[in-house]
PDB file of C-alpha atoms in Angstrom:
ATOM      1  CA  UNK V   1     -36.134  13.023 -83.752  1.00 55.00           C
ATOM      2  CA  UNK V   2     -37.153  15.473 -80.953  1.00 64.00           C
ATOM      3  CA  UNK V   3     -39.115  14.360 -77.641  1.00 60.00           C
ATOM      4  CA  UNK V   4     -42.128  16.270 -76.736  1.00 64.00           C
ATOM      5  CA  UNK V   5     -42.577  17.072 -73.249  1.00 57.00           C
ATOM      6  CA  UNK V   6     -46.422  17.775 -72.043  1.00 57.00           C
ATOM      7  CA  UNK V   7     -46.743  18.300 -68.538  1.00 55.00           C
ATOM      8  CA  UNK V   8     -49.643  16.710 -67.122  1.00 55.00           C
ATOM      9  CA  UNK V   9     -52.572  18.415 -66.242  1.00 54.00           C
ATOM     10  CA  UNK V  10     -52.909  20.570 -63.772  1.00 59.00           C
ATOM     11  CA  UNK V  11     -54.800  19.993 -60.698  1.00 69.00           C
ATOM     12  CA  UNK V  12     -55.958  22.684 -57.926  1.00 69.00           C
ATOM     13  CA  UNK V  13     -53.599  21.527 -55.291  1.00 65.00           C
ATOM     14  CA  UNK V  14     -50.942  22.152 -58.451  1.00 66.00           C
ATOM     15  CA  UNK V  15     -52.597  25.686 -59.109  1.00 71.00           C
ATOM     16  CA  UNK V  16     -52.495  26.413 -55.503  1.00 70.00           C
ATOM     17  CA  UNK V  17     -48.385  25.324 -54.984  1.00 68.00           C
ATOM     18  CA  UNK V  18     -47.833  27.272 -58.105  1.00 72.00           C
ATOM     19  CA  UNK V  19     -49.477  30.180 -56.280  1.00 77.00           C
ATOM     20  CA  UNK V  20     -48.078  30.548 -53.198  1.00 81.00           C
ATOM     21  CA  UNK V  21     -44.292  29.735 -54.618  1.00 80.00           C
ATOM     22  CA  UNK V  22     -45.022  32.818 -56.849  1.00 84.00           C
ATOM     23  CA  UNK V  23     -46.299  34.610 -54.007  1.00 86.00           C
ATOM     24  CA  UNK V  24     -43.260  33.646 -52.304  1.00 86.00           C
ATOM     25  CA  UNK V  25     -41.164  34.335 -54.893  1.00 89.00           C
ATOM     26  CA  UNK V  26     -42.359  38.274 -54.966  1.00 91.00           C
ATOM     27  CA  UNK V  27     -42.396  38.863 -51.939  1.00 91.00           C
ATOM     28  CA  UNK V  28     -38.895  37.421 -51.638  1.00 91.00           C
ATOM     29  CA  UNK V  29     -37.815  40.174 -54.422  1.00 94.00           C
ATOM     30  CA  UNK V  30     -39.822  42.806 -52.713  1.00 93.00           C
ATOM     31  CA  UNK V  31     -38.633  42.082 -49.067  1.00 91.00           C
ATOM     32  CA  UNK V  32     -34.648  42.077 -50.746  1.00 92.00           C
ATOM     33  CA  UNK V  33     -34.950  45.053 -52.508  1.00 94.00           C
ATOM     34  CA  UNK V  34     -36.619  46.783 -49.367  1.00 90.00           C
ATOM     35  CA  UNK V  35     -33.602  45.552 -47.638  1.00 90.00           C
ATOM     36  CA  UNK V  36     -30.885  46.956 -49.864  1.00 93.00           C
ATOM     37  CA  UNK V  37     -33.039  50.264 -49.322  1.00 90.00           C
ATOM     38  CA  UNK V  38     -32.559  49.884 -46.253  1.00 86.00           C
ATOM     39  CA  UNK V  39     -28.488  49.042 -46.420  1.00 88.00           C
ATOM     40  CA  UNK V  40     -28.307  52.066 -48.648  1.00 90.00           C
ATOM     41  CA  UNK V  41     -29.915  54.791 -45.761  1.00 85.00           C
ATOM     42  CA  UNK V  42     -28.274  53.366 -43.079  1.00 81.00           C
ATOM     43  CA  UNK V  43     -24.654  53.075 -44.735  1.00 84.00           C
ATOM     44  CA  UNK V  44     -25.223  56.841 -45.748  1.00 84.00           C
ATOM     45  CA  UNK V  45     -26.351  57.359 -41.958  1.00 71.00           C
ATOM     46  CA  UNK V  46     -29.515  58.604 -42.427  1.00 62.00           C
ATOM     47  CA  UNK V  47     -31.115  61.037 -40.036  1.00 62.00           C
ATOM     48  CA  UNK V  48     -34.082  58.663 -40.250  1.00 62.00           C
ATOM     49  CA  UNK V  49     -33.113  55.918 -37.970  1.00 62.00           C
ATOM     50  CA  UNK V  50     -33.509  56.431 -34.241  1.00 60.00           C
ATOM     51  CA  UNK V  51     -29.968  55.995 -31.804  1.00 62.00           C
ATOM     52  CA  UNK V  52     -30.751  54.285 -29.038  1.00 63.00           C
ATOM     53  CA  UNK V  53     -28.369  54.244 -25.635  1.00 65.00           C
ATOM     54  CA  UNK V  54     -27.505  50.946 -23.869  1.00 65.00           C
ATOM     55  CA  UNK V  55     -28.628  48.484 -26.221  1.00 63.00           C
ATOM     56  CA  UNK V  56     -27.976  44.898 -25.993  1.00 61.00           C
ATOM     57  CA  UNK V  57     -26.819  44.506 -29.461  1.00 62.00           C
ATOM     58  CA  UNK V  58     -25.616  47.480 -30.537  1.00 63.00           C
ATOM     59  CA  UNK V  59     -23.789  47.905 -33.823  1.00 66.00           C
ATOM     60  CA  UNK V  60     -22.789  50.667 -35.684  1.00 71.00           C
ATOM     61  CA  UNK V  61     -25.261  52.083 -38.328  1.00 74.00           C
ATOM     62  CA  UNK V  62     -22.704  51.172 -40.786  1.00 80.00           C
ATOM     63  CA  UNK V  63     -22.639  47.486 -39.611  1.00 80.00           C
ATOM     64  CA  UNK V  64     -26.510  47.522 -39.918  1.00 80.00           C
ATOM     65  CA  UNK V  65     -26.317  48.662 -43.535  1.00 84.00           C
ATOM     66  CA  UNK V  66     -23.787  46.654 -44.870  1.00 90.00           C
ATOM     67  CA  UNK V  67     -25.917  43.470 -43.193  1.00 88.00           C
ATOM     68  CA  UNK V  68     -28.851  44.353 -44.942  1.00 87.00           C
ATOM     69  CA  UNK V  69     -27.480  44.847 -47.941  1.00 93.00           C
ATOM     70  CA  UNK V  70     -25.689  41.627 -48.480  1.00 94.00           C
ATOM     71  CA  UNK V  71     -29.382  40.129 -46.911  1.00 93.00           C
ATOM     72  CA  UNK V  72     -31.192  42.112 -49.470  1.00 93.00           C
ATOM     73  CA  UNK V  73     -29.018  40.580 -52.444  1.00 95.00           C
ATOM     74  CA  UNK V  74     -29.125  37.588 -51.198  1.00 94.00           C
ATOM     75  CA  UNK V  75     -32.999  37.764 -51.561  1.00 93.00           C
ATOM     76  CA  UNK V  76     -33.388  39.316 -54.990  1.00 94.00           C
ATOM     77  CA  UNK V  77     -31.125  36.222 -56.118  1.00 93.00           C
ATOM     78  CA  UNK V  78     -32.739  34.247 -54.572  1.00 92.00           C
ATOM     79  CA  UNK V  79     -36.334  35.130 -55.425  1.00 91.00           C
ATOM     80  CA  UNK V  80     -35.390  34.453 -59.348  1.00 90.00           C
ATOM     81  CA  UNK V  81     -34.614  30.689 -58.342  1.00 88.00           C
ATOM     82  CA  UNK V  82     -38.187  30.647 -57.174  1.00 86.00           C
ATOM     83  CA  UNK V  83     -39.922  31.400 -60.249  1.00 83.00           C
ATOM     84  CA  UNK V  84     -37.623  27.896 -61.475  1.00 80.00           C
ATOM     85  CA  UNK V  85     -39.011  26.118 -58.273  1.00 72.00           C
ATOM     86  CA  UNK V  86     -35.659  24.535 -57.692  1.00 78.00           C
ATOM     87  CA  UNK V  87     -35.190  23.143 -54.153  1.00 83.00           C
ATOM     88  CA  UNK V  88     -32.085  25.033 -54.161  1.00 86.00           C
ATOM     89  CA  UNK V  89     -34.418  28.202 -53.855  1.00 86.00           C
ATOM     90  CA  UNK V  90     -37.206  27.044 -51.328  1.00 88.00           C
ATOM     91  CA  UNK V  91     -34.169  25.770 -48.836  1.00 90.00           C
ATOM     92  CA  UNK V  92     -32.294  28.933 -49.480  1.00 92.00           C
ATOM     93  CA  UNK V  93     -35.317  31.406 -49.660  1.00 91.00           C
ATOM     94  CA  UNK V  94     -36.462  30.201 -46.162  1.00 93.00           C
ATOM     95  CA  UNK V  95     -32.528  30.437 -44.534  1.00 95.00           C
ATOM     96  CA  UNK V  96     -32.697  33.775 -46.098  1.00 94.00           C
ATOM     97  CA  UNK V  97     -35.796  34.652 -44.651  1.00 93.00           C
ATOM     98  CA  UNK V  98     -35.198  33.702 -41.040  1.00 95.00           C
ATOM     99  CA  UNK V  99     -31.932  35.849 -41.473  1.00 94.00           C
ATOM    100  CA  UNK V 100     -34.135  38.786 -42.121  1.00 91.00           C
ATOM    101  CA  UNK V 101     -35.923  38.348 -39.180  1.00 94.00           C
ATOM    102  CA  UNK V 102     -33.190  37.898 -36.952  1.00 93.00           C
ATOM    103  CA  UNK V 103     -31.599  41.011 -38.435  1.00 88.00           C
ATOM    104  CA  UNK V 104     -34.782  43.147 -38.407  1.00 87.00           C
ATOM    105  CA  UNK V 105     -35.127  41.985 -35.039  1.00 90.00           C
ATOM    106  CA  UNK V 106     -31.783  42.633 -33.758  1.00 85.00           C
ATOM    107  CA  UNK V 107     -32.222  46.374 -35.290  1.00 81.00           C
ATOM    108  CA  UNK V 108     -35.300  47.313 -34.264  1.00 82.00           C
ATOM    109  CA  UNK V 109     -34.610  49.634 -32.096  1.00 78.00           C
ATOM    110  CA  UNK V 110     -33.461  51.748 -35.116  1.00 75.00           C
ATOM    111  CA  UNK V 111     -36.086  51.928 -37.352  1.00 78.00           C
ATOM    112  CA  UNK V 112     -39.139  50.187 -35.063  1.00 83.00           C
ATOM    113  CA  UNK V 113     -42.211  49.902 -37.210  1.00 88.00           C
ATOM    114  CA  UNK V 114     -40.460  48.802 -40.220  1.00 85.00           C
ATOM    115  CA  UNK V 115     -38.569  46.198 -38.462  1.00 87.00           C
ATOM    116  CA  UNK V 116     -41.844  44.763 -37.577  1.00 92.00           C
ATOM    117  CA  UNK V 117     -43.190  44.938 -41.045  1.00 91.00           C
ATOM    118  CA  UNK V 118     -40.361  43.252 -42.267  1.00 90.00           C
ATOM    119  CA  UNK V 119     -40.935  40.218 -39.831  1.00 93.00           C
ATOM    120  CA  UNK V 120     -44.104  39.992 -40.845  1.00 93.00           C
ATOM    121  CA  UNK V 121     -43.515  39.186 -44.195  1.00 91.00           C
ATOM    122  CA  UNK V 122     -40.750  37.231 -44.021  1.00 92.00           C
ATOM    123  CA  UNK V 123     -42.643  34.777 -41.704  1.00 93.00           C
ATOM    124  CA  UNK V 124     -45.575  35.029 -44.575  1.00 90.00           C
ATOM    125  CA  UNK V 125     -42.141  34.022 -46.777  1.00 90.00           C
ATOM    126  CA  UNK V 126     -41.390  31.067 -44.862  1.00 92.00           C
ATOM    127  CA  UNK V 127     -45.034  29.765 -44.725  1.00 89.00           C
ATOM    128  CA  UNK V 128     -45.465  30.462 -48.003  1.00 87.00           C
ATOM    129  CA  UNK V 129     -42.566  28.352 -48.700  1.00 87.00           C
ATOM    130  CA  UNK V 130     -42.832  25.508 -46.406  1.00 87.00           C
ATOM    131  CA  UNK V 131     -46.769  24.648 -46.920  1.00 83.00           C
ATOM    132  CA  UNK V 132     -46.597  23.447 -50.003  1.00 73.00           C
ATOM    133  CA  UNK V 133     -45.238  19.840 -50.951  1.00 66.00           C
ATOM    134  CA  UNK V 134     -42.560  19.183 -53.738  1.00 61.00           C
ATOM    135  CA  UNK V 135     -44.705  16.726 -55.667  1.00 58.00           C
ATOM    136  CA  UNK V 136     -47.166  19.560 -56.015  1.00 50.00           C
ATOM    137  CA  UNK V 137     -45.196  22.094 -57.634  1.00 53.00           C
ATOM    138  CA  UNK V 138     -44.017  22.236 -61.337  1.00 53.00           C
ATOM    139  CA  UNK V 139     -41.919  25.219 -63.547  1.00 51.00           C
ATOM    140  CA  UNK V 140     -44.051  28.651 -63.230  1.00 50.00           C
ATOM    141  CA  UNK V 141     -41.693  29.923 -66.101  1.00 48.00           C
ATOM    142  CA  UNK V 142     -43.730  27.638 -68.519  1.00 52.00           C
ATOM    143  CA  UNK V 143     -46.730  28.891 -66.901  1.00 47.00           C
ATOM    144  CA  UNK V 144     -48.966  30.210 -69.994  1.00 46.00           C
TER     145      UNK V 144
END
């Protein structure tokens, strides 16, 4: 004998978690993959990234491009957990997040305006992610 599952019904504050966890979740994937991008010109040492002189924290491009690369993975990973809404995923999706900032802020002297962007929507990442409440969420992969 088999157990049926039915999930109970869904409410608007339900509708609305799903929402912004899926909003989350692709911006996440968007934000990595703009990151490994990212990695990808600077390890090549493209001529699109400004070289500043006397620079607090100056690394080599290199450096830069191997950090945002690993970041960027890191987010397209962890981006997939949040279409499971594991807790695993919110936790790690907003560490992974802040990390973005810090690194976009730490290099933008290299690549300015993008660097902000970035910011920007990682901190839309982290709100995204921290507003809503665990009892409100449920599996967007059995989302129909």
């Amino acid at each position: 004998m088999t157990a049926t599952h039915t999930r109970p019904a869904d409410t608007a504050k339900q509708q609305w978690a799903a929402g912004l966890t899926a909003f989350a979740a692709v911006m996440l994937f968007l934000v990595g993959l703009l990151d490994i991008f990212r990695g990808i010109m600077a390890i090549a040492e493209d001529d699109i990234f400004v070289t500043t002189r006397d620079y607090v924290f100056a690394f080599d491009l290199t450096s830069w491009g191997w950090i945002h690369l690993v970041l960027g993975a890191l987010a397209v990973i962890v981006s997939l957990g949040l279409l499971k809404v594991s807790m695993w995923a919110r936790v790690s999706g907003v560490a992974i997040a802040g990390l973005v900032i810090i690194a976009n802020f730490l290099s933008l002297p290299y690549y300015p305006v993008w660097s902000v962007v970035m910011i920007a929507l990682s901190g839309f990442i982290i709100w995204a992610l921290c507003v809503v409440q665990r009892d409100n969420l449920f599996n967007l992969s059995e989302v129909e």
